[in-house]
Structures are given as C-alpha cells and as structure tokens.
Tab-separated table of C-alpha atoms and ligand atoms in Angstrom:
chain	number	residue	atom	x	y	z
A	1	MET	CA	303.543	23.714	102.575
A	2	SER	CA	303.108	23.643	106.396
A	3	PHE	CA	303.880	20.447	108.309
A	4	ALA	CA	302.445	21.798	111.490
A	5	ASN	CA	299.220	20.282	112.860
A	6	PRO	CA	296.142	22.405	112.800
A	7	LYS	CA	295.604	24.028	116.379
A	8	VAL	CA	292.473	24.241	118.393
A	9	GLY	CA	292.025	26.230	121.555
A	10	PHE	CA	289.329	24.834	124.026
A	11	VAL	CA	287.392	26.557	126.815
A	12	SER	CA	285.434	24.235	129.019
A	13	LEU	CA	282.762	25.590	131.303
A	14	GLY	CA	280.060	24.071	133.492
A	15	CYS	CA	279.397	20.968	135.480
A	16	PRO	CA	281.187	17.515	135.381
A	17	LYS	CA	278.706	16.305	132.723
A	18	ALA	CA	279.885	19.226	130.476
A	19	LEU	CA	283.427	18.287	131.338
A	20	VAL	CA	282.929	14.835	130.165
A	21	ASP	CA	281.495	16.280	126.876
A	22	SER	CA	284.651	18.406	126.640
A	23	GLU	CA	286.842	15.317	127.196
A	24	ARG	CA	285.091	13.438	124.308
A	25	ILE	CA	285.467	16.264	121.849
A	26	LEU	CA	289.175	16.796	122.883
A	27	THR	CA	289.775	13.088	122.360
A	28	GLN	CA	288.187	13.127	118.944
A	29	LEU	CA	290.289	16.295	117.977
A	30	ARG	CA	293.429	14.537	119.029
A	31	VAL	CA	292.395	11.333	117.141
A	32	GLU	CA	292.009	13.421	114.073
A	33	GLY	CA	295.363	15.045	114.474
A	34	TYR	CA	294.529	18.465	115.880
A	35	ASP	CA	296.920	19.911	118.507
A	36	ILE	CA	295.235	21.430	121.491
A	37	VAL	CA	296.845	24.631	122.489
A	38	GLN	CA	296.693	26.820	125.679
A	39	THR	CA	296.528	30.363	124.207
A	40	TYR	CA	294.172	32.245	121.932
A	41	ASP	CA	297.165	33.485	119.961
A	42	ASP	CA	298.468	29.869	119.182
A	43	ALA	CA	294.994	28.625	118.165
A	44	ASP	CA	293.645	28.593	114.614
A	45	VAL	CA	290.100	28.178	115.938
A	46	VAL	CA	288.617	28.159	119.497
A	47	VAL	CA	285.828	25.805	120.770
A	48	VAL	CA	283.875	27.119	123.789
A	49	ASN	CA	281.776	24.438	125.688
A	50	THR	CA	279.139	26.500	127.430
A	51	CYS	CA	276.903	26.167	130.435
A	52	GLY	CA	273.331	27.539	130.640
A	53	PHE	CA	272.012	26.302	133.868
A	54	ILE	CA	271.619	29.567	135.817
A	55	ASP	CA	271.773	33.191	134.766
A	56	SER	CA	275.204	33.649	136.135
A	57	ALA	CA	276.518	30.719	134.094
A	58	VAL	CA	274.819	32.153	130.982
A	59	THR	CA	276.708	35.449	131.614
A	60	GLU	CA	280.031	33.546	132.241
A	61	SER	CA	279.448	31.571	129.042
A	62	LEU	CA	278.719	34.732	126.921
A	63	ASP	CA	281.700	36.569	128.373
A	64	ALA	CA	284.008	33.578	127.488
A	65	ILE	CA	282.569	33.581	123.906
A	66	GLY	CA	283.218	37.377	123.729
A	67	GLU	CA	286.773	37.065	125.062
A	68	ALA	CA	287.486	34.206	122.536
A	69	LEU	CA	286.129	36.377	119.633
A	70	ALA	CA	288.038	39.268	120.676
A	71	GLU	CA	291.403	37.479	121.043
A	72	ASN	CA	291.070	35.003	118.310
A	73	GLY	CA	288.152	35.753	116.020
A	74	LYS	CA	287.193	32.136	115.078
A	75	VAL	CA	284.792	30.657	117.565
A	76	ILE	CA	282.708	27.462	117.625
A	77	VAL	CA	280.113	27.304	120.473
A	78	THR	CA	278.692	24.112	121.886
A	79	GLY	CA	277.152	22.863	125.166
A	80	CYS	CA	274.040	23.650	127.148
A	81	LEU	CA	273.712	27.277	126.212
A	82	GLY	CA	273.831	26.115	122.510
A	83	LYS	CA	270.133	25.071	122.996
A	84	ARG	CA	269.492	28.872	123.232
A	85	ALA	CA	271.178	29.822	119.952
A	86	ASP	CA	269.217	33.114	119.821
A	87	VAL	CA	270.784	34.327	122.936
A	88	ILE	CA	274.222	33.566	121.713
A	89	ARG	CA	273.568	35.096	118.277
A	90	ASP	CA	272.142	38.248	119.812
A	91	ALA	CA	275.217	38.889	121.887
A	92	HIS	CA	277.805	37.411	119.466
A	93	PRO	CA	276.549	37.227	115.894
A	94	ASP	CA	280.089	36.318	114.517
A	95	VAL	CA	280.436	32.835	116.050
A	96	LEU	CA	281.075	30.291	113.327
A	97	SER	CA	278.654	27.480	114.674
A	98	ILE	CA	276.405	26.782	117.626
A	99	SER	CA	275.373	23.253	118.803
A	100	GLY	CA	273.793	21.805	121.901
A	101	PRO	CA	275.227	19.402	124.530
A	102	GLN	CA	276.516	16.045	123.540
A	103	ASP	CA	276.353	17.090	119.852
A	104	TYR	CA	279.913	15.859	119.126
A	105	GLY	CA	279.133	15.490	115.413
A	106	SER	CA	278.063	19.099	114.885
A	107	VAL	CA	281.215	20.372	116.837
A	108	MET	CA	283.552	18.176	114.801
A	109	GLY	CA	281.754	19.234	111.544
A	110	ALA	CA	282.196	22.838	112.423
A	111	VAL	CA	285.946	22.312	113.237
A	112	HIS	CA	286.379	20.551	109.921
A	113	ALA	CA	284.789	23.384	108.020
A	114	ALA	CA	286.870	25.986	109.714
A	115	LEU	CA	290.088	23.983	109.933
A	116	PRO	CA	290.470	20.851	107.777
A	117	PRO	CA	292.178	17.927	109.728
A	118	LYS	CA	295.742	16.812	108.777
A	119	HIS	CA	295.767	13.310	110.047
A	120	ASP	CA	298.962	11.275	110.428
A	121	PRO	CA	298.470	8.135	112.355
A	122	PHE	CA	302.182	7.673	113.001
A	123	ILE	CA	302.656	10.758	114.937
A	124	ASN	CA	299.209	11.543	116.472
A	125	LEU	CA	299.012	9.254	119.473
A	126	VAL	CA	296.038	9.458	121.840
A	127	PRO	CA	296.097	7.545	125.194
A	128	ASP	CA	293.821	4.594	125.437
A	129	THR	CA	291.855	6.445	127.944
A	130	GLY	CA	291.133	9.457	125.762
A	131	ILE	CA	292.033	13.027	126.766
A	132	LYS	CA	291.119	13.818	130.367
A	133	LEU	CA	290.659	17.148	131.964
A	134	THR	CA	290.901	15.737	135.577
A	135	PRO	CA	294.175	14.626	137.231
A	136	LYS	CA	295.468	11.249	136.181
A	137	HIS	CA	294.239	9.541	139.372
A	138	TYR	CA	290.475	10.276	139.230
A	139	ALA	CA	287.951	10.374	136.364
A	140	TYR	CA	284.312	11.154	135.891
A	141	LEU	CA	282.216	8.182	134.464
A	142	LYS	CA	279.092	9.286	132.834
A	143	ILE	CA	276.477	6.655	132.835
A	144	SER	CA	273.507	8.307	131.171
A	145	GLU	CA	272.429	11.546	129.531
A	146	GLY	CA	269.168	13.388	130.141
A	147	CYS	CA	266.569	13.075	132.794
A	148	ASN	CA	262.978	11.818	133.158
A	149	HIS	CA	262.092	14.107	136.048
A	150	ARG	CA	260.495	17.636	135.584
A	151	CYS	CA	261.744	19.632	138.618
A	152	SER	CA	260.019	23.009	138.151
A	153	PHE	CA	263.194	25.005	138.754
A	154	CYS	CA	265.202	23.009	136.174
A	155	ILE	CA	265.617	23.306	132.410
A	156	ILE	CA	267.969	20.315	131.967
A	157	PRO	CA	265.399	18.016	130.547
A	158	SER	CA	264.449	20.638	127.937
A	159	MET	CA	268.225	21.074	127.102
A	160	ARG	CA	269.377	17.398	127.405
A	161	GLY	CA	266.107	15.332	126.774
A	162	ASP	CA	264.702	12.286	128.503
A	163	LEU	CA	267.041	9.799	130.189
A	164	VAL	CA	269.295	7.816	127.830
A	165	SER	CA	271.404	5.253	129.673
A	166	ARG	CA	274.646	3.723	128.429
A	167	PRO	CA	274.486	-0.083	128.464
A	168	VAL	CA	276.314	-1.412	131.542
A	169	ASP	CA	278.916	-3.303	129.627
A	170	GLU	CA	280.000	-0.216	127.789
A	171	VAL	CA	280.303	1.756	131.072
A	172	LEU	CA	282.288	-1.146	132.668
A	173	ARG	CA	284.626	-1.303	129.792
A	174	GLU	CA	285.313	2.432	129.972
A	175	ALA	CA	285.862	2.235	133.748
A	176	GLU	CA	288.327	-0.741	133.125
A	177	LYS	CA	290.285	1.383	130.572
A	178	LEU	CA	290.321	4.253	132.969
A	179	VAL	CA	291.716	2.084	135.770
A	180	ARG	CA	294.359	0.487	133.429
A	181	GLY	CA	295.365	4.154	132.619
A	182	GLY	CA	296.053	4.874	136.370
A	183	VAL	CA	292.694	6.046	137.622
A	184	GLN	CA	292.264	5.307	141.391
A	185	GLU	CA	288.794	6.871	141.756
A	186	LEU	CA	285.774	6.738	139.620
A	187	LEU	CA	283.147	9.399	140.028
A	188	VAL	CA	279.801	8.118	138.689
A	189	ILE	CA	277.754	11.033	137.147
A	190	SER	CA	274.401	11.474	135.537
A	191	GLN	CA	271.378	13.686	136.030
A	192	ASP	CA	269.743	10.907	138.145
A	193	THR	CA	272.095	7.979	138.973
A	194	SER	CA	269.225	6.019	140.677
A	195	ALA	CA	267.223	5.939	137.457
A	196	TYR	CA	270.045	4.295	135.520
A	197	GLY	CA	268.817	1.679	133.133
A	198	VAL	CA	265.104	2.318	133.431
A	199	ASP	CA	264.935	3.452	129.733
A	200	LEU	CA	266.745	0.201	128.709
A	201	LYS	CA	264.427	-1.864	130.872
A	202	TYR	CA	267.437	-2.924	132.828
A	203	ALA	CA	268.918	-4.786	129.800
A	204	GLU	CA	271.297	-7.578	130.677
A	205	ARG	CA	274.819	-7.386	129.204
A	206	THR	CA	277.968	-9.490	129.538
A	207	TRP	CA	281.208	-8.205	130.970
A	208	ARG	CA	284.280	-10.316	131.876
A	209	ASP	CA	282.000	-13.455	131.196
A	210	ARG	CA	279.446	-12.422	133.784
A	211	SER	CA	276.018	-11.167	133.170
A	212	TYR	CA	275.035	-7.662	134.585
A	213	GLN	CA	271.856	-5.778	134.420
A	214	THR	CA	271.867	-2.155	133.326
A	215	ARG	CA	270.916	-1.051	136.816
A	216	MET	CA	272.567	1.058	139.451
A	217	LYS	CA	273.278	-1.949	141.820
A	218	ALA	CA	274.598	-4.213	139.198
A	219	LEU	CA	276.792	-1.395	137.880
A	220	CYS	CA	278.188	-0.859	141.317
A	221	GLU	CA	278.885	-4.513	141.688
A	222	GLY	CA	280.804	-4.485	138.425
A	223	LEU	CA	282.742	-1.443	139.341
A	224	SER	CA	283.737	-2.966	142.698
A	225	GLU	CA	285.626	-5.659	140.758
A	226	LEU	CA	288.003	-3.000	139.600
A	227	GLY	CA	289.570	-2.410	143.063
A	228	VAL	CA	289.486	1.308	143.139
A	229	TRP	CA	287.292	3.916	144.792
A	230	THR	CA	283.887	4.374	143.274
A	231	ARG	CA	281.757	7.379	144.352
A	232	LEU	CA	278.116	7.934	143.368
A	233	HIS	CA	276.849	11.371	142.563
A	234	TYR	CA	273.325	12.746	141.936
A	235	VAL	CA	271.309	9.926	143.490
A	236	TYR	CA	267.560	10.420	144.056
A	237	PRO	CA	266.367	9.357	147.459
A	238	TYR	CA	264.342	6.293	146.106
A	239	PRO	CA	263.764	3.068	148.050
A	240	HIS	CA	266.005	0.984	145.808
A	241	VAL	CA	268.919	3.121	146.999
A	242	ASP	CA	268.629	0.838	150.042
A	243	ASP	CA	270.086	-2.029	148.048
A	244	ILE	CA	273.473	-0.477	147.537
A	245	ILE	CA	274.094	0.404	151.216
A	246	PRO	CA	275.268	-3.227	152.034
A	247	LEU	CA	277.745	-2.859	149.180
A	248	MET	CA	279.221	0.242	151.034
A	249	ALA	CA	279.186	-1.539	154.332
A	250	ASP	CA	281.286	-4.378	152.677
A	251	GLY	CA	283.806	-1.866	151.273
A	252	LYS	CA	282.847	-2.383	147.709
A	253	LEU	CA	281.729	1.027	147.092
A	254	LEU	CA	282.699	4.277	148.817
A	255	PRO	CA	280.303	4.986	151.766
A	256	TYR	CA	279.269	8.192	150.199
A	257	LEU	CA	275.962	9.439	148.717
A	258	ASP	CA	275.381	12.770	146.931
A	259	ILE	CA	271.691	13.180	147.119
A	260	PRO	CA	270.289	16.594	146.189
A	261	PHE	CA	267.302	16.864	148.597
A	262	GLN	CA	266.640	20.446	147.629
A	263	HIS	CA	264.124	21.066	150.374
A	264	ALA	CA	262.323	19.395	153.353
A	265	SER	CA	258.900	20.904	153.349
A	266	PRO	CA	256.399	18.617	151.626
A	267	ARG	CA	254.512	21.581	150.100
A	268	VAL	CA	257.698	23.256	148.719
A	269	LEU	CA	258.874	19.923	147.451
A	270	LYS	CA	255.614	19.482	145.655
A	271	LEU	CA	256.014	22.931	144.133
A	272	MET	CA	259.408	21.867	143.022
A	273	LYS	CA	257.893	18.629	141.606
A	274	ARG	CA	260.278	16.540	143.716
A	275	PRO	CA	259.343	13.468	145.932
A	276	GLY	CA	258.014	14.810	149.237
A	277	ALA	CA	258.013	12.077	151.870
A	278	VAL	CA	260.310	13.767	154.423
A	279	ASP	CA	259.539	11.402	157.274
A	280	LYS	CA	260.455	8.478	155.137
A	281	THR	CA	263.642	10.175	153.993
A	282	LEU	CA	264.743	10.740	157.555
A	283	GLU	CA	263.863	7.069	158.414
A	284	ARG	CA	265.695	5.908	155.447
A	285	ILE	CA	268.882	8.011	156.394
A	286	GLN	CA	268.785	6.407	159.893
A	287	ARG	CA	268.440	2.886	158.449
A	288	TRP	CA	271.334	3.545	156.057
A	289	ARG	CA	273.475	4.651	158.913
A	290	SER	CA	272.640	1.635	160.950
A	291	ILE	CA	273.811	-0.522	158.029
A	292	CYS	CA	276.779	1.471	157.222
A	293	PRO	CA	277.726	3.932	160.076
A	294	GLU	CA	280.584	5.501	158.082
A	295	LEU	CA	278.219	6.744	155.374
A	296	THR	CA	278.771	10.283	154.307
A	297	ILE	CA	275.848	12.216	152.846
A	298	ARG	CA	276.246	15.304	150.767
A	299	SER	CA	273.271	17.237	149.565
A	300	THR	CA	272.202	20.585	148.003
A	301	PHE	CA	269.189	22.727	148.815
A	302	ILE	CA	267.393	25.712	147.461
A	303	VAL	CA	266.245	28.326	149.838
A	304	GLY	CA	263.638	31.080	149.056
A	305	PHE	CA	261.833	29.023	146.465
A	306	PRO	CA	258.645	30.893	145.225
A	307	GLY	CA	255.981	30.675	148.006
A	308	GLU	CA	258.314	29.348	150.789
A	309	THR	CA	256.919	30.737	154.005
A	310	GLU	CA	259.040	31.355	157.152
A	311	ALA	CA	257.486	28.290	158.772
A	312	GLU	CA	258.451	26.092	155.733
A	313	PHE	CA	261.952	27.431	155.855
A	314	GLU	CA	262.047	26.556	159.587
A	315	GLU	CA	260.987	22.960	158.662
A	316	LEU	CA	264.038	22.870	156.475
A	317	LEU	CA	266.268	23.959	159.384
A	318	ASP	CA	264.651	21.299	161.561
A	319	PHE	CA	265.395	18.710	158.857
A	320	LEU	CA	269.041	19.689	158.942
A	321	ASP	CA	269.119	19.163	162.726
A	322	GLU	CA	267.535	15.746	162.312
A	323	ALA	CA	269.288	14.496	159.204
A	324	GLN	CA	272.853	15.501	160.407
A	325	LEU	CA	274.169	15.702	156.854
A	326	ASP	CA	277.909	15.823	156.482
A	327	ARG	CA	278.299	18.136	153.489
A	328	VAL	CA	275.695	20.676	152.272
A	329	GLY	CA	275.633	23.238	149.584
A	330	ALA	CA	272.797	25.778	149.287
A	331	PHE	CA	271.579	28.388	146.785
A	332	ALA	CA	269.191	31.234	147.125
A	333	TYR	CA	266.589	30.519	144.463
A	334	SER	CA	267.184	32.412	141.307
A	335	PRO	CA	264.895	32.153	138.264
A	336	VAL	CA	266.209	30.341	135.279
A	337	GLU	CA	264.843	31.397	131.988
A	338	GLY	CA	262.384	28.863	130.647
A	339	ALA	CA	261.775	27.189	134.011
A	340	ARG	CA	258.158	26.594	135.033
A	341	ALA	CA	258.925	27.793	138.637
A	342	ASN	CA	259.086	31.309	137.280
A	343	ASP	CA	255.270	31.269	136.868
A	344	LEU	CA	254.614	30.350	140.578
A	345	PRO	CA	253.093	33.023	142.752
A	346	ASP	CA	254.560	34.722	145.880
A	347	PRO	CA	258.258	35.072	145.017
A	348	VAL	CA	260.343	35.573	147.982
A	349	ASP	CA	261.903	38.981	148.494
A	350	GLU	CA	265.598	39.009	147.595
A	351	ALA	CA	266.699	40.287	151.043
A	352	VAL	CA	264.648	37.544	152.726
A	353	LYS	CA	266.257	34.943	150.515
A	354	GLN	CA	269.708	36.121	151.469
A	355	GLU	CA	268.819	36.222	155.140
A	356	ARG	CA	267.425	32.637	154.944
A	357	LEU	CA	270.454	31.507	153.020
A	358	ALA	CA	272.784	32.961	155.815
A	359	ARG	CA	270.741	31.270	158.528
A	360	PHE	CA	270.760	27.923	156.723
A	361	MET	CA	274.494	27.986	156.156
A	362	GLU	CA	275.145	29.002	159.761
A	363	ARG	CA	272.997	26.086	161.101
A	364	GLN	CA	274.790	23.565	158.709
A	365	ALA	CA	278.211	24.900	159.498
A	366	GLU	CA	277.718	23.895	163.143
A	367	ILE	CA	276.624	20.353	162.080
A	368	SER	CA	279.419	19.887	159.576
A	369	THR	CA	281.920	21.264	162.035
A	370	ALA	CA	280.754	18.771	164.764
A	371	ARG	CA	280.751	15.896	162.297
A	372	LEU	CA	284.239	16.548	161.227
A	373	GLU	CA	285.436	17.061	164.887
A	374	ALA	CA	284.145	13.642	165.687
A	375	LYS	CA	286.806	12.258	163.319
A	376	VAL	CA	289.672	13.623	165.227
A	377	GLY	CA	291.628	10.720	166.679
A	378	SER	CA	290.503	8.258	163.848
A	379	VAL	CA	292.622	6.884	161.198
A	380	GLN	CA	291.256	7.557	157.618
A	381	GLN	CA	292.318	6.052	154.295
A	382	CYS	CA	293.144	8.991	151.986
A	383	LEU	CA	293.966	9.527	148.398
A	384	VAL	CA	296.691	12.172	147.682
A	385	ASP	CA	295.805	14.779	145.121
A	386	ALA	CA	298.868	17.056	145.373
A	387	ILE	CA	302.178	17.843	147.153
A	388	ASP	CA	302.409	21.382	148.352
A	389	GLY	CA	305.735	22.192	150.061
A	390	GLU	CA	305.862	20.029	153.228
A	391	LEU	CA	302.147	19.144	153.058
A	392	ALA	CA	300.336	16.531	150.990
A	393	ILE	CA	296.766	17.557	150.075
A	394	ALA	CA	294.548	14.552	150.065
A	395	ARG	CA	290.908	13.496	150.386
A	396	SER	CA	289.312	10.965	152.591
A	397	MET	CA	286.470	8.564	151.478
A	398	ALA	CA	284.082	11.321	152.642
A	399	ASP	CA	285.494	13.961	150.284
A	400	ALA	CA	284.627	14.236	146.586
A	401	PRO	CA	287.007	16.407	144.523
A	402	GLU	CA	286.150	19.972	143.948
A	403	ILE	CA	283.020	20.025	146.081
A	404	ASP	CA	283.990	18.655	149.561
A	405	GLY	CA	286.867	19.256	152.038
A	406	LEU	CA	290.421	18.083	152.058
A	407	VAL	CA	292.791	16.284	154.466
A	408	GLN	CA	296.014	18.209	154.877
A	409	ILE	CA	298.825	15.759	155.738
A	410	GLN	CA	301.414	17.754	157.674
A	411	ASN	CA	304.248	15.272	156.977
A	412	GLY	CA	303.196	14.471	153.384
A	413	PHE	CA	306.614	15.388	151.752
A	414	GLU	CA	308.612	13.748	154.390
A	415	ALA	CA	306.516	10.594	154.007
A	416	GLY	CA	307.422	10.512	150.354
A	417	LEU	CA	303.786	10.674	149.144
A	418	LYS	CA	302.887	11.304	145.537
A	419	PRO	CA	299.601	12.266	143.773
A	420	GLY	CA	297.413	9.183	143.179
A	421	GLU	CA	298.731	7.164	146.153
A	422	PHE	CA	296.582	5.887	148.978
A	423	VAL	CA	297.781	6.479	152.589
A	424	GLN	CA	296.538	5.892	156.125
A	425	VAL	CA	296.216	9.253	157.955
A	426	GLU	CA	295.874	9.754	161.673
A	427	ILE	CA	293.458	12.780	162.081
A	428	MET	CA	294.655	15.326	164.585
A	429	GLY	CA	292.506	18.391	163.970
A	430	SER	CA	289.412	19.791	162.072
A	431	ASP	CA	287.655	22.883	161.069
A	432	GLU	CA	284.347	23.597	159.341
A	433	HIS	CA	285.507	22.031	156.016
A	434	ASP	CA	288.774	20.191	156.396
A	435	LEU	CA	290.826	17.671	158.398
A	436	TYR	CA	294.479	17.871	159.417
A	437	GLY	CA	296.641	14.829	160.124
A	438	GLU	CA	299.766	12.952	159.732
A	439	ALA	CA	300.604	10.034	157.446
A	440	LEU	CA	301.171	6.819	159.237
A	441	PHE	CA	304.512	5.068	158.150
A	442	THR	CA	303.749	1.376	157.634
B	1	SF4	S1	266.306	15.457	138.644
B	1	SF4	FE1	265.293	17.479	138.450
B	1	SF4	S2	266.959	18.988	138.874
B	1	SF4	FE2	267.888	17.081	138.367
B	1	SF4	S3	268.240	17.122	136.083
B	1	SF4	FE3	266.321	16.129	136.491
B	1	SF4	S4	264.710	17.736	136.314
B	1	SF4	FE4	266.791	18.726	136.636
C-alpha cells in the first residue's frame, strides 16, 4: 500500500485570466490532497490549461499538449482552447478529457477519474490565500468572467460567454485574504473592468459593516481600505471612468489605467465594433491628466485591420502624438478562427501590416522614451520584485508586472531591500522601457 499522495503536473498557458483559473484548480487539487510536481516524470497525470486567443497561442497550446502526452501519457486539457475540442482531438486523440475555461468541476472530475484523491486533512495544508502562481507580494484579482461586447476581431465572448460579475463583497473578502497573506499589490482583471456589476444591476452588498455597490467605483473605494497598491486593467474608455480619477488623485488607487484603445480611426473602430468617439477620448485623457497629472496610461492597438487605409493608419499615428500614452503594445492584425472580422473585405497585405507595425512602434518608442526621461530627477515610490546581485529590480506605480518596464535600483543590495518591500527611489537615468536610480535611505 502506498502512503504517497497522488501527483499532478500542471502546465499553465495564456493570459492573467487563465492564470487565475490555474490558481483555482491548483488550490482545489491541494485541498483534496494532491501533490503538485514539477516534472512530467514525477507526475501521475498532467493538466494543461490552454489558451486559444490567437493562432500562435493555439499552436503553443497544441505543442504543450503534445509534449505532455509524449513525456507522461496521461493528459487532461482545459482552458480557452477547450472550447474547440475538435481541434484538440484532431491533433491529439489520446487526451483523457477536454473542458473549457472556468470549468473547474470538469477538470476535477477528470482528475478524480484518472487518479482518485487520497485526502488526509492533517497533512494536506493549503494556505488561506489558495495556491498562487504569482510572487507572494502581488496577485491578480478577477472580478468578473465573460464580456458583453462583441468586438469583431475577438472570440472571447463565444468562449467565455456574457459578463458574469462576482458580487463586490466576495471580491473584497478575497482581496482582504490576499493582503493578510502578504500581497502588497492587487491587479484587478476582467475582460472589461468598467462594465463590472452591470449584470447584477449594481447589487449592494455589505463588507466590514459598510454597504458597497457591485460597481467599479465602489469596488475601488473598498479596495483602497486595504492600504496596498490597487491597479486596474482592461478598462473601457467610458464616461464613468471619470469617477475613479479623483480616487487616483487622492492616492487611494494607483494612478494607472490600462485601456485597450485598439485604434483611433472612427471607421476602423466601427469595423472593430468598438466605441469610436476619438475626439472625446482625447478630451477625456486631457481632463483626467488635469485632475491627476501623474496618471499613467497603457494601451494596446491593432494595426493592419482589414480595410485600414494608409490615411486611417496615419490618423492612428496622429492620435499617438496627441494622446502621449506612456506604455503601448501593438499587434499586426492576424485572423482568429471564428472571428467575424475574417469576413471583412480588403485585407491588408502582410508586408504592409509589418511595415505599419514598425512605423507605429518607432513613433511610440520616441513618446515612451521622452515620457520616461521626464522622470529623471524625481523620486518614485517603488515595490521591489527581486534582488539580482547588487541590484534590486523594482517597479514604480507606472509599471504593471510582466507588461511594463522596471526600475533598476543600483544600490538595492546595499540598501538591504527585499522582494515585497516599498522603497523611495531617486531616478537618475532612463531608456525606452526602464528607469535607473538609487534607493533613498530614510
Ligand atoms: S471587450 Fe472586445 S476584445 Fe475585449 S473581451 Fe470583450 S469582445 Fe473581446
């Protein structure tokens, strides 16, 4: 008779929303007494959480499934690509089970069938915060699933369904637990953070004896009570975003907005089925900055969308000049199987797409570089992520983990800094992405 716990290998692919799904599955596995192991050899079964957003992600997911099958043989597939089970079965007919995103019940059912649990509550301890895939000092906080928009290039609504918000008290309780477990930065994620609560008709709930609406502003007010950094991702540029800028100006919320604008030409935005009032967007950005001058805006754009003309692409470059965004990511449009944009006429030639992408990135690089240079000489509050030799690698309020830049603190080791600590840093240099400085001894 074996006393060893059953062992599960886990491969987590995709965006932060998929990462949160992975964390929930891992937490449940640990609750039920499974050990999570690092190698295919050690695992009795492997779970692969897939991504299916763009073609390269599909390929990466299929490759990961293939590798797990070759190395281990017993593979359970879940996540976004699970919605396209035929694609998985065609490539890998031997997988044990396939389920879609957030389908924790099916994943656990498949694990139980392949490898029955052996639960001993006295030895299987799970931290109060669940299993996290992020470092101890920051965590993603998922406030809703699905999306009510129907952007023509996106298949997320068909994979994840319409918006389903988590009641505000549930989110605040989770955040409170994370902070108790040592988290210093909460990263609020969803498909559309500004739509939070609309499906629940902004239901009121009680947390810490106070009533909060299930609504973006009330959520931010609640989170500000926790005394840690709160950063908002995936915000749509709607008028009610105006309401949270004063919270940023008051230091209750990080002065940071991640708003995927996607384009600036009204006609292209219409083809994308995104809101198209570019003048209003520029006005709004200006107003936000007048209320909260330190506001950092990050965005993503798609160039070479079907039908995009040279003049419309130049409108986008003009928008960059006017908007002076801090951080920008861009993609050349690539068709996603099942997206309605594939049926649009006048696809842009691949070489033209790549040439526009290069011009776009060049223009934005100048803007980002200048905006970072303007910070030289200032003092920034930073959160330390890691120590690397003499250096501490940190982030300022303007830098989200993984996607933005870093602050390299030259005397980080000497200053005795540790991951998860806040420190005031005098900024002495900059480049296109990062800042360089020295910790101030207080
Ligand atoms: S807002 Fe648009 S791009 Fe974002 S998830 Fe919803 S449909 Fe997709």
